[in-house]
Each structure stands twice: as C-alpha cells, then as structure tokens.
mmCIF file of C-alpha atoms in Angstrom:
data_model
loop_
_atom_site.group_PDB
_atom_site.id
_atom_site.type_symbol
_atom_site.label_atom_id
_atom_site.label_comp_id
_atom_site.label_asym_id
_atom_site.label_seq_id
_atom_site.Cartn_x
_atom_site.Cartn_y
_atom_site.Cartn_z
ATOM 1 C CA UNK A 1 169.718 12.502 105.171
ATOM 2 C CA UNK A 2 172.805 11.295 103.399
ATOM 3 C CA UNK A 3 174.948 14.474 103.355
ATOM 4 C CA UNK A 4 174.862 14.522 107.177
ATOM 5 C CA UNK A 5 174.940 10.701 107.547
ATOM 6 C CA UNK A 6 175.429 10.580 111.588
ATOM 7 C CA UNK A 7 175.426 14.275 112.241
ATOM 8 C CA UNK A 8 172.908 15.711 114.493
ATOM 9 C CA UNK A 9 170.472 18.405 113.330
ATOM 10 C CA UNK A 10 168.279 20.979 115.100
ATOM 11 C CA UNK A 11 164.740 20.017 114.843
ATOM 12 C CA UNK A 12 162.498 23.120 115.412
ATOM 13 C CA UNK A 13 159.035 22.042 114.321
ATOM 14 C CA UNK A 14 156.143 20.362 115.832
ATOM 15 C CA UNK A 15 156.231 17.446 118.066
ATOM 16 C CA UNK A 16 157.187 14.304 116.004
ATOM 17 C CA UNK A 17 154.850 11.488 116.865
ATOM 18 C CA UNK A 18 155.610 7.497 115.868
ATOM 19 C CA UNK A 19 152.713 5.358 115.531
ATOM 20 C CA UNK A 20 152.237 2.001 114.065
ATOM 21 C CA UNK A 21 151.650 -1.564 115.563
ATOM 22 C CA UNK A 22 153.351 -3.459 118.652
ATOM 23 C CA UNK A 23 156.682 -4.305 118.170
ATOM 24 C CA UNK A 24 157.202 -1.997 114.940
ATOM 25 C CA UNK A 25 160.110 -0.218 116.867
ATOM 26 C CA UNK A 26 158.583 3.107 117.992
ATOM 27 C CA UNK A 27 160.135 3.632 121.104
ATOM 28 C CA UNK A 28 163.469 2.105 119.623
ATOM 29 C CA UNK A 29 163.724 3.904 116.664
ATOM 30 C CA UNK A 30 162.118 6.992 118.483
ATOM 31 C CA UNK A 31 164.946 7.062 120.915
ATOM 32 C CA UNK A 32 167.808 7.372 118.052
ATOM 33 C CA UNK A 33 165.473 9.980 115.914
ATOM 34 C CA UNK A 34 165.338 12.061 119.102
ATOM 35 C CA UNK A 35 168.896 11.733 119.717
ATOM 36 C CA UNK A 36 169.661 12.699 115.846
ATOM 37 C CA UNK A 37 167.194 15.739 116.217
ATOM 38 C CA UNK A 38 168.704 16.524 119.404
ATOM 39 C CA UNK A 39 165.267 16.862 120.882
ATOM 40 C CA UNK A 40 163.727 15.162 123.910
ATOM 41 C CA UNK A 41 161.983 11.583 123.480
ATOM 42 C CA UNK A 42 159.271 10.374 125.650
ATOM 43 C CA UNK A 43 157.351 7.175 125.610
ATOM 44 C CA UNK A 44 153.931 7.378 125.842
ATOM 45 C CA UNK A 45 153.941 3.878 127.724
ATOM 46 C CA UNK A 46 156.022 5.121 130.250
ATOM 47 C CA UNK A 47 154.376 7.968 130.943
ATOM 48 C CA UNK A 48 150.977 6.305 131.777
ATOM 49 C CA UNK A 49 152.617 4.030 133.620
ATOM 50 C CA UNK A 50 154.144 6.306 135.900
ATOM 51 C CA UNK A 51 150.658 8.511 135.757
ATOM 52 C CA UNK A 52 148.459 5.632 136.794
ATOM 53 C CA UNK A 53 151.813 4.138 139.513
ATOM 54 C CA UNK A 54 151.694 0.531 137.892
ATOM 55 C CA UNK A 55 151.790 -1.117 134.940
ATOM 56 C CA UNK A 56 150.140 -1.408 131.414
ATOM 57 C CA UNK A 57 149.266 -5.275 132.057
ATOM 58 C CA UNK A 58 148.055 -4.200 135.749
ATOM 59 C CA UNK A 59 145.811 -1.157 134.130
ATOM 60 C CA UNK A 60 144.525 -3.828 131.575
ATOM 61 C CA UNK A 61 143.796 -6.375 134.255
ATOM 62 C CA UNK A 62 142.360 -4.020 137.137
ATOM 63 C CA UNK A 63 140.282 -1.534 134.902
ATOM 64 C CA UNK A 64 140.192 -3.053 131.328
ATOM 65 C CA UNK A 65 141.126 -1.867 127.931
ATOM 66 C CA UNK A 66 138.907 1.136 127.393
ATOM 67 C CA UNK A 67 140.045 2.736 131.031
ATOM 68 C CA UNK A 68 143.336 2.340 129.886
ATOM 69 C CA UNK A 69 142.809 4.091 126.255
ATOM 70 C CA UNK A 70 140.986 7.293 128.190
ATOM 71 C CA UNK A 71 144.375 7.733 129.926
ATOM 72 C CA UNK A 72 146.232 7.238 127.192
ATOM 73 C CA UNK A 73 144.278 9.991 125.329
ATOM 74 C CA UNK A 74 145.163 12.174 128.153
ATOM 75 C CA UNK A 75 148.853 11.247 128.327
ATOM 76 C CA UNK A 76 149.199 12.273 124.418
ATOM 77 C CA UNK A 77 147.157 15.273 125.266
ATOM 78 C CA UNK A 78 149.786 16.317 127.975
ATOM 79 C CA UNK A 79 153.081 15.622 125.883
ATOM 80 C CA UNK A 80 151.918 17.417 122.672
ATOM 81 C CA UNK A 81 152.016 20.845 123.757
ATOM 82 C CA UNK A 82 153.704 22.243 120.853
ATOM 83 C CA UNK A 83 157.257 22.021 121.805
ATOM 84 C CA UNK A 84 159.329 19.908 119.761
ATOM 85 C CA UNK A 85 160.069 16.489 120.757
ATOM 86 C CA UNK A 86 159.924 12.818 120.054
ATOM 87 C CA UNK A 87 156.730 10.783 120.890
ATOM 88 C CA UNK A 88 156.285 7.332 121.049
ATOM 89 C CA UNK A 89 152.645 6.082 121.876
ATOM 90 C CA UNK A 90 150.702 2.526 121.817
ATOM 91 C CA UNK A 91 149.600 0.526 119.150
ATOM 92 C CA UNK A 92 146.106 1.345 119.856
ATOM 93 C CA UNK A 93 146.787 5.181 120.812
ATOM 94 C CA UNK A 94 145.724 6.522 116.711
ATOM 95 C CA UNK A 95 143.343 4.454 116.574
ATOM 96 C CA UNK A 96 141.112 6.644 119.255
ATOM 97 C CA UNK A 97 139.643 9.194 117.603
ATOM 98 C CA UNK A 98 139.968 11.960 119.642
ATOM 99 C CA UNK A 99 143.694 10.951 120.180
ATOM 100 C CA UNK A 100 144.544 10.327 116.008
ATOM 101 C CA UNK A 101 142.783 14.012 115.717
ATOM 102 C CA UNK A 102 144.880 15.631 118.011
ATOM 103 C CA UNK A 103 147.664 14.342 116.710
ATOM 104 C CA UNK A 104 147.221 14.568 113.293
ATOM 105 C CA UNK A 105 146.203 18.803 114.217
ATOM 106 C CA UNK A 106 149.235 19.651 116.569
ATOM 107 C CA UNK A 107 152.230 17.271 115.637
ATOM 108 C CA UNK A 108 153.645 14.917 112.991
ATOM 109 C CA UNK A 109 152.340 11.433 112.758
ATOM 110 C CA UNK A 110 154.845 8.912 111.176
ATOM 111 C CA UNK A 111 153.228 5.318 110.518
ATOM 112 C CA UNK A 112 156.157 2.771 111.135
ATOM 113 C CA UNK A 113 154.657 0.199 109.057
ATOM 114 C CA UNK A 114 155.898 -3.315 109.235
ATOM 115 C CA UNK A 115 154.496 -7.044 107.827
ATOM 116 C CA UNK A 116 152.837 -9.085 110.978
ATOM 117 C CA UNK A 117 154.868 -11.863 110.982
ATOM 118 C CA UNK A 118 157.808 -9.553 111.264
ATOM 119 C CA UNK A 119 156.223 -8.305 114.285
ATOM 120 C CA UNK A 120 155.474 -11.590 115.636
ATOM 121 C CA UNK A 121 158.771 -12.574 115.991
ATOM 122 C CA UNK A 122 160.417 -9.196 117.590
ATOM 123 C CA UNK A 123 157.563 -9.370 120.424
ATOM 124 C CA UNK A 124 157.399 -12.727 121.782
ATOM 125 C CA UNK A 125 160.383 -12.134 123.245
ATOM 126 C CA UNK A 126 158.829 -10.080 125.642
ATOM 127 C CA UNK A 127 155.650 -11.616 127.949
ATOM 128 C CA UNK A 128 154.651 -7.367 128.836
ATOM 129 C CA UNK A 129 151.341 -6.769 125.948
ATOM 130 C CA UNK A 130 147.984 -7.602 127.667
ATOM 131 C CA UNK A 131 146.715 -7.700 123.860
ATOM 132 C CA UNK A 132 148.882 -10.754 123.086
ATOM 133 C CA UNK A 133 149.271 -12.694 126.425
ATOM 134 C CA UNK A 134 147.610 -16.605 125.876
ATOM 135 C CA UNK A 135 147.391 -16.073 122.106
ATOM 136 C CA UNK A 136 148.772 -16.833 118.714
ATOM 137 C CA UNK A 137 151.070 -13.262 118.387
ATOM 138 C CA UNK A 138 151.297 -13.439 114.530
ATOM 139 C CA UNK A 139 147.232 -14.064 114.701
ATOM 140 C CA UNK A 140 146.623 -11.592 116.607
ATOM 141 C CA UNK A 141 149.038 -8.923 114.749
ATOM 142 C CA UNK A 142 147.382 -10.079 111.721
ATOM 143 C CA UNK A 143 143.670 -9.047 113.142
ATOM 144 C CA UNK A 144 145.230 -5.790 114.115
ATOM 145 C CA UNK A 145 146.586 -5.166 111.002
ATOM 146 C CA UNK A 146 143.393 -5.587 109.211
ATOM 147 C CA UNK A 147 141.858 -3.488 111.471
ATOM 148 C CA UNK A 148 144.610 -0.911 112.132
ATOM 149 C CA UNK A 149 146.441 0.029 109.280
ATOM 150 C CA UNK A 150 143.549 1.528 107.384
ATOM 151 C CA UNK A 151 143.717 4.093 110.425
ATOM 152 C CA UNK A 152 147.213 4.428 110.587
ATOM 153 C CA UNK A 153 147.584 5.313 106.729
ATOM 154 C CA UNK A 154 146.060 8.241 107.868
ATOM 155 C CA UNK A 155 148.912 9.562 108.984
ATOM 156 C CA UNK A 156 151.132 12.040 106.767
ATOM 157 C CA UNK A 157 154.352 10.364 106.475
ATOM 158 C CA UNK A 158 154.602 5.888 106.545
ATOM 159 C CA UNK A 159 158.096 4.334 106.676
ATOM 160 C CA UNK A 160 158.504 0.958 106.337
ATOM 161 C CA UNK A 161 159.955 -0.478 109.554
ATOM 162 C CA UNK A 162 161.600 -4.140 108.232
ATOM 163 C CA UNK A 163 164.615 -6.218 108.920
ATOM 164 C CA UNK A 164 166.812 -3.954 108.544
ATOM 165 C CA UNK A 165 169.091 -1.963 111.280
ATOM 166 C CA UNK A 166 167.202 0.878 113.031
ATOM 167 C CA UNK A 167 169.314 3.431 111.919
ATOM 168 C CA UNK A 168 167.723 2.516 108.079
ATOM 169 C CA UNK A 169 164.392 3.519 109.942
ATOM 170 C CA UNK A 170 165.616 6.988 111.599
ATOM 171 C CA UNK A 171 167.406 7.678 108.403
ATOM 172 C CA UNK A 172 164.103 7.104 105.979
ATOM 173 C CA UNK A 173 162.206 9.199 108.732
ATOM 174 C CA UNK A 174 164.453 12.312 108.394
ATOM 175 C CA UNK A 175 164.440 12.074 104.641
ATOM 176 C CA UNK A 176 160.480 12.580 104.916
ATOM 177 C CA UNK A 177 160.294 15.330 107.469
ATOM 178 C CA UNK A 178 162.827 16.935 105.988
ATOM 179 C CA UNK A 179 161.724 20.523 104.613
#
C-alpha cells in the first residue's frame, strides 16, 4: 500500500491467518501487519504453550507430535472466532486437515513462502524446533518443502518471504488483501 506507506489502516474483515514453513517470519512479520492493521496479533505457539503450561519441545518430547497437532487444531479453533485479528500458527498447523479447512472457511490464509536454504539459515540460530533438533536444518526444510508447500498453495493469497526487510513482507501482504 504505497499511498499510505507507514500509515495505519482499519482492518475490519476476517481474521488474517500467516502460514508457511519454520522460520518464514510469521510471527515477525505478523506482529508489524497487526500493528499496521491496528488489530490484535496472537501467536499460535504461544498460545499452546501457555494452554498445555510448558513448552513446544516439552509437548513434543512428553506426548509426541500428533498430541501436539490435536491441540494445535484446538488453539486455531479458539482464536478464529470471527473477530478480526492477526494469527500466526506452526509450520505444520495447515497442513492438518481439519485445521487448513477451518481456516481456509472462517479467515484469510496468507502462504509466506520462502526458498529452504533461506530458512535454514534464519533458524539455526535458535535450538527451540523439536522438528529440527540433531539434524541437517536445510535437509530437513527441504523434505518439508516437498511435502508442505503443495498444501500451503492452497491458501488464497502467497507472498514471497526473502531477504529482504520485513516491512517488504507486510507491505506485499496489504497490497493482496487489499479490497
């Protein structure tokens, strides 16, 4: 949105929801969009996390992966109820079914879509994914990719999320929700 360049707008439609793969800047880039749309963010991370009273990597290690997905679907199901706001979830959150078809009926999904070895390097600076912890990162984003992105291009609006500043990111977001 060029004409308004920093400005903050009113965002009155459905719950905005980022999706895409580790590391591709949701919860970065969904903290400035909110701020732009003057609308509340929440991360979907942090809300399981304070759900379940420990971590993601404790979740992963004392119940496994699929426990953890059922209360992420849950999560999501709490924070889209149709008022407007900023959602970050998982990497894995779309791909769940049940989870991609609520949000695909009751919010907009915006694939921040970025190369693997770009992702690589932004998250091993950070020892906090289960999914990566003991293994090749850029190996590992590459699987996901392959296995991921088909699901995530369902989504309605993809953004490419590169080396570039963040802002470039909010900025190409609001040009494509823009009515």
């Amino acid at each position: 949105m060029s004409e308004n360049g920093g400005q903050h707008i009113q965002w009155q439609g459905r719950p905005i929801v980022l999706i895409g793969l580790m590391g591709a800047g949701k919860s970065t880039v969904g903290r400035r969009l909110a701020n732009r749309l003057r609308l509340p963010f929440v991360d979907a991370d942090v809300e399981i996390e304070a759900a379940a009273g420990m971590t993601i990597t404790e979740i992963f290690d004392r119940f496994g992966e699929s426990y953890f997905r059922d209360g992420e679907r849950r999560v999501i199901a709490r924070l889209i109820d149709g008022t407007p706001k900023v959602i970050a979830t998982g990497g894995g959150a779309f791909i769940n079914q049940e989870t991609r078809s609520l949000i695909l009926e009751e919010a907009i999904a915006v694939w921040l879509d970025a190369n693997p070895d770009v992702l690589a390097e932004r998250v091993k600076r950070r020892d906090t994914r289960p999914l990566l912890r003991g293994r090749d990162a850029g190996q590992v984003l590459r699987d996901l990719a392959a296995v991921r992105n088909p699901i995530y291009a369902m989504a309605p609006i993809r953004v490419s999320s590169h080396q570039a500043p963040h802002e470039a990111t909010v900025r190409a977001i609001l040009e494509a929700i823009r009515p």
